[in-house]
XYZ file of C-alpha atoms in Angstrom:
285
model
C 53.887 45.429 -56.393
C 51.482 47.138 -58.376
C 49.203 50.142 -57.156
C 46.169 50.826 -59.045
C 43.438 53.299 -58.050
C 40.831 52.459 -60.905
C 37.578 55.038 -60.996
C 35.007 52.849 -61.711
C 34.059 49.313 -60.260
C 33.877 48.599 -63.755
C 37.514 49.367 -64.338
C 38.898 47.785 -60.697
C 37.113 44.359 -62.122
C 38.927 44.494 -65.599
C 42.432 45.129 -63.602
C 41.290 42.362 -61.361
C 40.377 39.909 -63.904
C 43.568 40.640 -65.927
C 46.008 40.262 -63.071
C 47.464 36.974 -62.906
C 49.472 36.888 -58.919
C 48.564 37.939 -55.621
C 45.694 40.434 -55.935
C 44.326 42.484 -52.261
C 41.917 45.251 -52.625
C 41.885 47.901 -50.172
C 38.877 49.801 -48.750
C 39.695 50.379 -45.158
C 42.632 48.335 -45.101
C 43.339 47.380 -41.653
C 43.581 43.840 -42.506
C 45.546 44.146 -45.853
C 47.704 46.933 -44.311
C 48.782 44.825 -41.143
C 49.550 41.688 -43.842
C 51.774 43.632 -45.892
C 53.785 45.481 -43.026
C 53.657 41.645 -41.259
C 55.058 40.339 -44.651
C 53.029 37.303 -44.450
C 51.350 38.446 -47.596
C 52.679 40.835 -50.672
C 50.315 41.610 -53.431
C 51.311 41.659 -57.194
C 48.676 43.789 -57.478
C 46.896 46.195 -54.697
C 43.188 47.573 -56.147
C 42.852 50.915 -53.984
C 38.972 51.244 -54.607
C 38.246 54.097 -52.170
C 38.045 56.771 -55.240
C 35.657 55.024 -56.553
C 32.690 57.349 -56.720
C 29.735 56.046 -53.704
C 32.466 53.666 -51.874
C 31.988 56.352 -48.608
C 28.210 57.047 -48.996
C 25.314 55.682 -46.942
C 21.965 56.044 -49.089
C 18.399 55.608 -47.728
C 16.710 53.785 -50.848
C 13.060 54.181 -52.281
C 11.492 51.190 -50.420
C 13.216 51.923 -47.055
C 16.508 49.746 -47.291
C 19.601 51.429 -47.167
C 23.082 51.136 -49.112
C 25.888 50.976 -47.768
C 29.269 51.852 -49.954
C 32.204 49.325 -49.321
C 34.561 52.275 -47.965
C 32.051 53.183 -45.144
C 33.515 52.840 -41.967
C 32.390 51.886 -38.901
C 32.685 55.465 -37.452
C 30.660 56.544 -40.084
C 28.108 53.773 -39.419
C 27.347 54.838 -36.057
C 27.203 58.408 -36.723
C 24.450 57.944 -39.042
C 21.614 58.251 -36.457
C 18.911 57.294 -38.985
C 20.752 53.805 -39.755
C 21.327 53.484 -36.338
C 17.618 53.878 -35.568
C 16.698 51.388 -38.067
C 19.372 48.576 -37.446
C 20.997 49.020 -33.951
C 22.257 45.415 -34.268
C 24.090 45.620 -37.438
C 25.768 48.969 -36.326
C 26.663 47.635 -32.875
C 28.302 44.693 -34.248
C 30.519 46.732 -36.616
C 31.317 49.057 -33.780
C 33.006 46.073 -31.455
C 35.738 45.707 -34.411
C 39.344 46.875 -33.284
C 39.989 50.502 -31.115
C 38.503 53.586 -32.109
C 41.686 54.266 -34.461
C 40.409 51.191 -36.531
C 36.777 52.248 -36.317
C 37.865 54.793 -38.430
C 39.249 52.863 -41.439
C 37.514 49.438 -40.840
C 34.536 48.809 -43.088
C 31.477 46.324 -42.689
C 32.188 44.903 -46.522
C 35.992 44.045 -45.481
C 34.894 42.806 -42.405
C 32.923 40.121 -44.142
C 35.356 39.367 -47.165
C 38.687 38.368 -44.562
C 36.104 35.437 -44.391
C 36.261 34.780 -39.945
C 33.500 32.964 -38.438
C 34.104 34.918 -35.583
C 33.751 38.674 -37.353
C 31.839 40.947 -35.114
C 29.806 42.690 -37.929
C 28.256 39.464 -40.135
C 25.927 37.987 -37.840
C 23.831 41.094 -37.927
C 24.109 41.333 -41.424
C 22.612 37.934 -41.351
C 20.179 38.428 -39.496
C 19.086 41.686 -40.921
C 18.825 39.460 -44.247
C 21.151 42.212 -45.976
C 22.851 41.328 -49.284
C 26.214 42.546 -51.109
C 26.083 43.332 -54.945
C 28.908 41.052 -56.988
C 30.600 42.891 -59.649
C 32.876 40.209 -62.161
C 33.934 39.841 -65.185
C 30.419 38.018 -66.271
C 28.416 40.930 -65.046
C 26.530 41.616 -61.468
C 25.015 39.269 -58.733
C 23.015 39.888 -55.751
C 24.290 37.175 -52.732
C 22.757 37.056 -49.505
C 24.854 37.495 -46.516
C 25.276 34.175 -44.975
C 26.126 33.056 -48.590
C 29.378 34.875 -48.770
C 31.889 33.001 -46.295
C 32.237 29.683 -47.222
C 35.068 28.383 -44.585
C 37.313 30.183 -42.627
C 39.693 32.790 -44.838
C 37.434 31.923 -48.255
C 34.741 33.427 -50.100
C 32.605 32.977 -52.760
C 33.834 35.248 -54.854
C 35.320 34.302 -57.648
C 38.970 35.766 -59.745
C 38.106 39.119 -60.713
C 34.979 39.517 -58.587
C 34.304 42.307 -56.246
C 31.429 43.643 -53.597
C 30.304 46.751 -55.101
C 27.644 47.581 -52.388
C 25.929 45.928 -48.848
C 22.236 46.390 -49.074
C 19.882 46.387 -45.892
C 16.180 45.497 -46.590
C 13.525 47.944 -45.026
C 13.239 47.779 -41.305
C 9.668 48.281 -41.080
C 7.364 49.012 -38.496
C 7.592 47.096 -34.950
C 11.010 45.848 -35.497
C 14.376 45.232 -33.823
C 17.409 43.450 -33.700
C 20.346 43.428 -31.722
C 23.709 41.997 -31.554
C 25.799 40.473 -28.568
C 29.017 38.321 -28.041
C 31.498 36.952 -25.442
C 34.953 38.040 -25.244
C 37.553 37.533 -22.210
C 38.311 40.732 -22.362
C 36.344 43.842 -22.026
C 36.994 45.126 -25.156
C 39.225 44.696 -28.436
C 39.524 41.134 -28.326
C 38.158 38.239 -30.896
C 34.531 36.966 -30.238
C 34.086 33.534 -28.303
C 30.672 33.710 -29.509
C 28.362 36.166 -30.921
C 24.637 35.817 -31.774
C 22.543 38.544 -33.773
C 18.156 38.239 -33.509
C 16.207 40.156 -35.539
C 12.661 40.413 -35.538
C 9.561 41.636 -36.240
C 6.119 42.344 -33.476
C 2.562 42.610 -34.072
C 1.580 43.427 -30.721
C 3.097 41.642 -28.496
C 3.612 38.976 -30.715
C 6.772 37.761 -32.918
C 5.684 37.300 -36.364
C 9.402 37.315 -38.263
C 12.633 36.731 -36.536
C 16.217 35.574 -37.985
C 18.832 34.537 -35.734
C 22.627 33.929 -36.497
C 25.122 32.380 -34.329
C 29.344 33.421 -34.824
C 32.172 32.060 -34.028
C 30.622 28.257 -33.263
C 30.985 27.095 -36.694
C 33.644 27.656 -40.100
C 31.103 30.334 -41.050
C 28.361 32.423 -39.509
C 25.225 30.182 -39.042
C 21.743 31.246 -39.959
C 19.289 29.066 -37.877
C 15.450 28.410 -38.924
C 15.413 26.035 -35.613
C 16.033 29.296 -33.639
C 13.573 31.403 -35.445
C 10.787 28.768 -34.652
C 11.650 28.859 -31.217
C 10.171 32.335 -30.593
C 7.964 33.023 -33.810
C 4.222 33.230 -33.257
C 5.273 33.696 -29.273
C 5.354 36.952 -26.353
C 8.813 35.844 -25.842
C 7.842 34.134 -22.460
C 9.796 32.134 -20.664
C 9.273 28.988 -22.415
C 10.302 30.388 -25.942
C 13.689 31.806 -24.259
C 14.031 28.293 -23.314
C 13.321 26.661 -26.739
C 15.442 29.653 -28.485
C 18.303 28.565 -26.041
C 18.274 24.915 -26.742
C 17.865 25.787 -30.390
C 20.661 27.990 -30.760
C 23.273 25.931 -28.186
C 22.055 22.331 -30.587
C 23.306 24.150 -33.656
C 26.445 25.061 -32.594
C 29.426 23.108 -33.853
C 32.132 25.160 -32.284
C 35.780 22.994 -31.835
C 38.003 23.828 -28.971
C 40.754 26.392 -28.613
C 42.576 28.313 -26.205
C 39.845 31.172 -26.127
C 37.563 28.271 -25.006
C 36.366 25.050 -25.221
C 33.618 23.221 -27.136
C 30.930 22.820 -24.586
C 31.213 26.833 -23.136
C 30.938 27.727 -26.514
C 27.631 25.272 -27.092
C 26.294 26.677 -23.595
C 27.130 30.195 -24.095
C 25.590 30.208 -27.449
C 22.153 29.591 -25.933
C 23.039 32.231 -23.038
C 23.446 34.571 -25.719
C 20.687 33.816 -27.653
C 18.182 34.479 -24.901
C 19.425 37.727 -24.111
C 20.112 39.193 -27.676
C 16.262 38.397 -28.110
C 15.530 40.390 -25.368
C 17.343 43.419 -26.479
C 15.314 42.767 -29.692
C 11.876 42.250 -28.635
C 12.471 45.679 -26.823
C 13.656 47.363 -29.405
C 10.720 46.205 -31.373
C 8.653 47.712 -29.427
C 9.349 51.402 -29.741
C-alpha cells in the first residue's frame, strides 16, 4: 500500500487520477480505518488529504452560506455556535453518527461519500439544499446534495474525482430546519428512518420548505410532494396530515431485520410531522 499526503487538492487529484488499483482517501477515517483493520478492503493507494490547507476550517461566506472543509468533524460542527444557530438540523444529524470518540474524527463529507441511504448527516444536507465542490481531472463541479449517492455504497464521482468543500446556502431570516430519526436503540445504532424539513416563515406562514426522507429508499429522497403539503400553510393540523401521507407514499423502504416495510412507510410520516414541528419553531425565533 501506498501512503500519500499530497498538499494541494490539486495534487491529491493528479495521484488519484494516476493510480490504477484500490484507491481510499482519508479525512476522518472511521470508515476507511475500520475496513483496513477488518481486511475486507486494502488500498493500493491511501490519499491522506487532512494537510491539505482549509480541510479543518468552517468559513462564514460573503452572502451568508457557510463552507465547510472535508476534514471538519462533527465535534467541530457543533462547537461552532454560529453554524449551529443557522442550521440546527444539519449539525444535529452529523452529531447522531457513532460515540463521542468518532464525533471526533467523523466528518459530514465522508459521511455522505460511504454512499448509505441510511447516513444520519445527508438528509439535512438535503434539505438545507447544500452542495459539495467536485475536484477531477477535467476541472471543478458544483453537485447538489441529493445528487451525490446514487445507490447504496456508490457515488457519482468519477476515477480521480474528489469533494473539495460542502457549501450551505444562506439561512436567512425566519428560518429553520431540523432533523429526526428512529433507531431501536437509544443511541449509536443505524437509522430505521430519518427525515430532515427545512423551511422558511413569513409570519406565520410557510413560504419555502424542503423535506428529505433516509433510510426508506437506495438513496436519500428529496420530496416536492412533501414540500406542497405544508407550503403556503400555518402548519395546522390538516397540513401535518397531508405532509404525513406525503412523506409515508414516497417511501420505498424493503424489509430487514431492523424493520419491516410498512413501519418504515408509517414511521416515515410519524417523523415527518414532528421534524416539521421542530422546524416551524425554530423558524420562528
Amino acid at each position: 500500500m501506498r501512503y500519500h499526503a499530497p498538499a494541494t487538492f490539486d495534487e491529491a487529484v493528479s495521484i488519484a487520477a494516476a493510480a490504477s488499483g484500490v484507491t481510499r482517501f482519508l479525512a476522518g477515517g472511521t470508515d476507511v480505518l475500520v475496513q483496513l483493520r477488518a481486511g475486507s478492503v486494502t488500498p493500493d493507494d491511501l490519499i491522506d488529504l487532512k494537510k491539505i490547507p482549509g480541510t479543518h476550517e468552517i468559513t462564514a461566506l460573503p452572502d451568508g452560506g457557510w463552507r465547510i472543509g472535508i476534514a471538519v468533524s462533527g465535534a467541530m460542527l457543533g462547537a461552532h455556535a454560529q453554524l449551529v444557530a443557522d442550521w440546527p438540523g444539519v449539525v444535529e444529524g452529523m452529531e447522531l453518527v457513532g460515540s463521542t470518540q468518532v464525533q471526533g474524527r467523523a466528518t459530514l463529507t465522508g459521511n455522505l461519500c460511504n454512499g448509505s441511504p441510511a447516513a444520519d448527516s445527508v438528509p439535512g444536507l438535503v434539505a438545507a439544499g447544500a452542495t459539495v465542490t467536485i475536484l477531477g481531472p477535467n476541472g471543478s463541479r458544483e453537485v447538489p446534495v441529493e445528487q451525490v449517492p446514487v445507490k447504496p455504497g456508490k457515488t457519482v464521482l468519477e476515477p480521480g474525482e474528489i469533494i473539495t468543500a460542502i457549501t450551505l446556502p444562506p439561512r436567512g431570516t425566519k428560518g429553520g430546519d431540523a432533523y429526526l430519526r428512529f433507531i431501536p436503540r437509544t443511541e449509536m445504532d443505524i437509522a430505521v428512518v430519518g427525515c430532515a424539513v427545512s423551511l422558511t416563515r413569513e409570519g406565520d406562514t410557510i413560504t419555502a420548505a424542503r423535506v428529505a426522507l433516509g433510510a426508506v429508499a437506495p438513496t436519500v429522497l428529496l420530496d416536492e410532494a412533501c414540500a406542497q403539503a405544508i407550503i403556503g400553510t400555518t402548519l395546522d393540523d390538516a397540513a401535518l396530515h397531508a405532509l404525513a401521507g406525503a412523506a409515508s407514499r414516497a417511501a420505498k423502504p424493503i424489509s430487514d431485520k431492523r424493520g419491516t416495510k410498512e413501519f418504515r412507510v408509517e414511521v416515515a410520516g410519524v417523523l415527518a410531522r414532528r421534524a416539521a414541528k421542530i422546524a416551524y419553531e425554530r423558524a420562528a425565533k
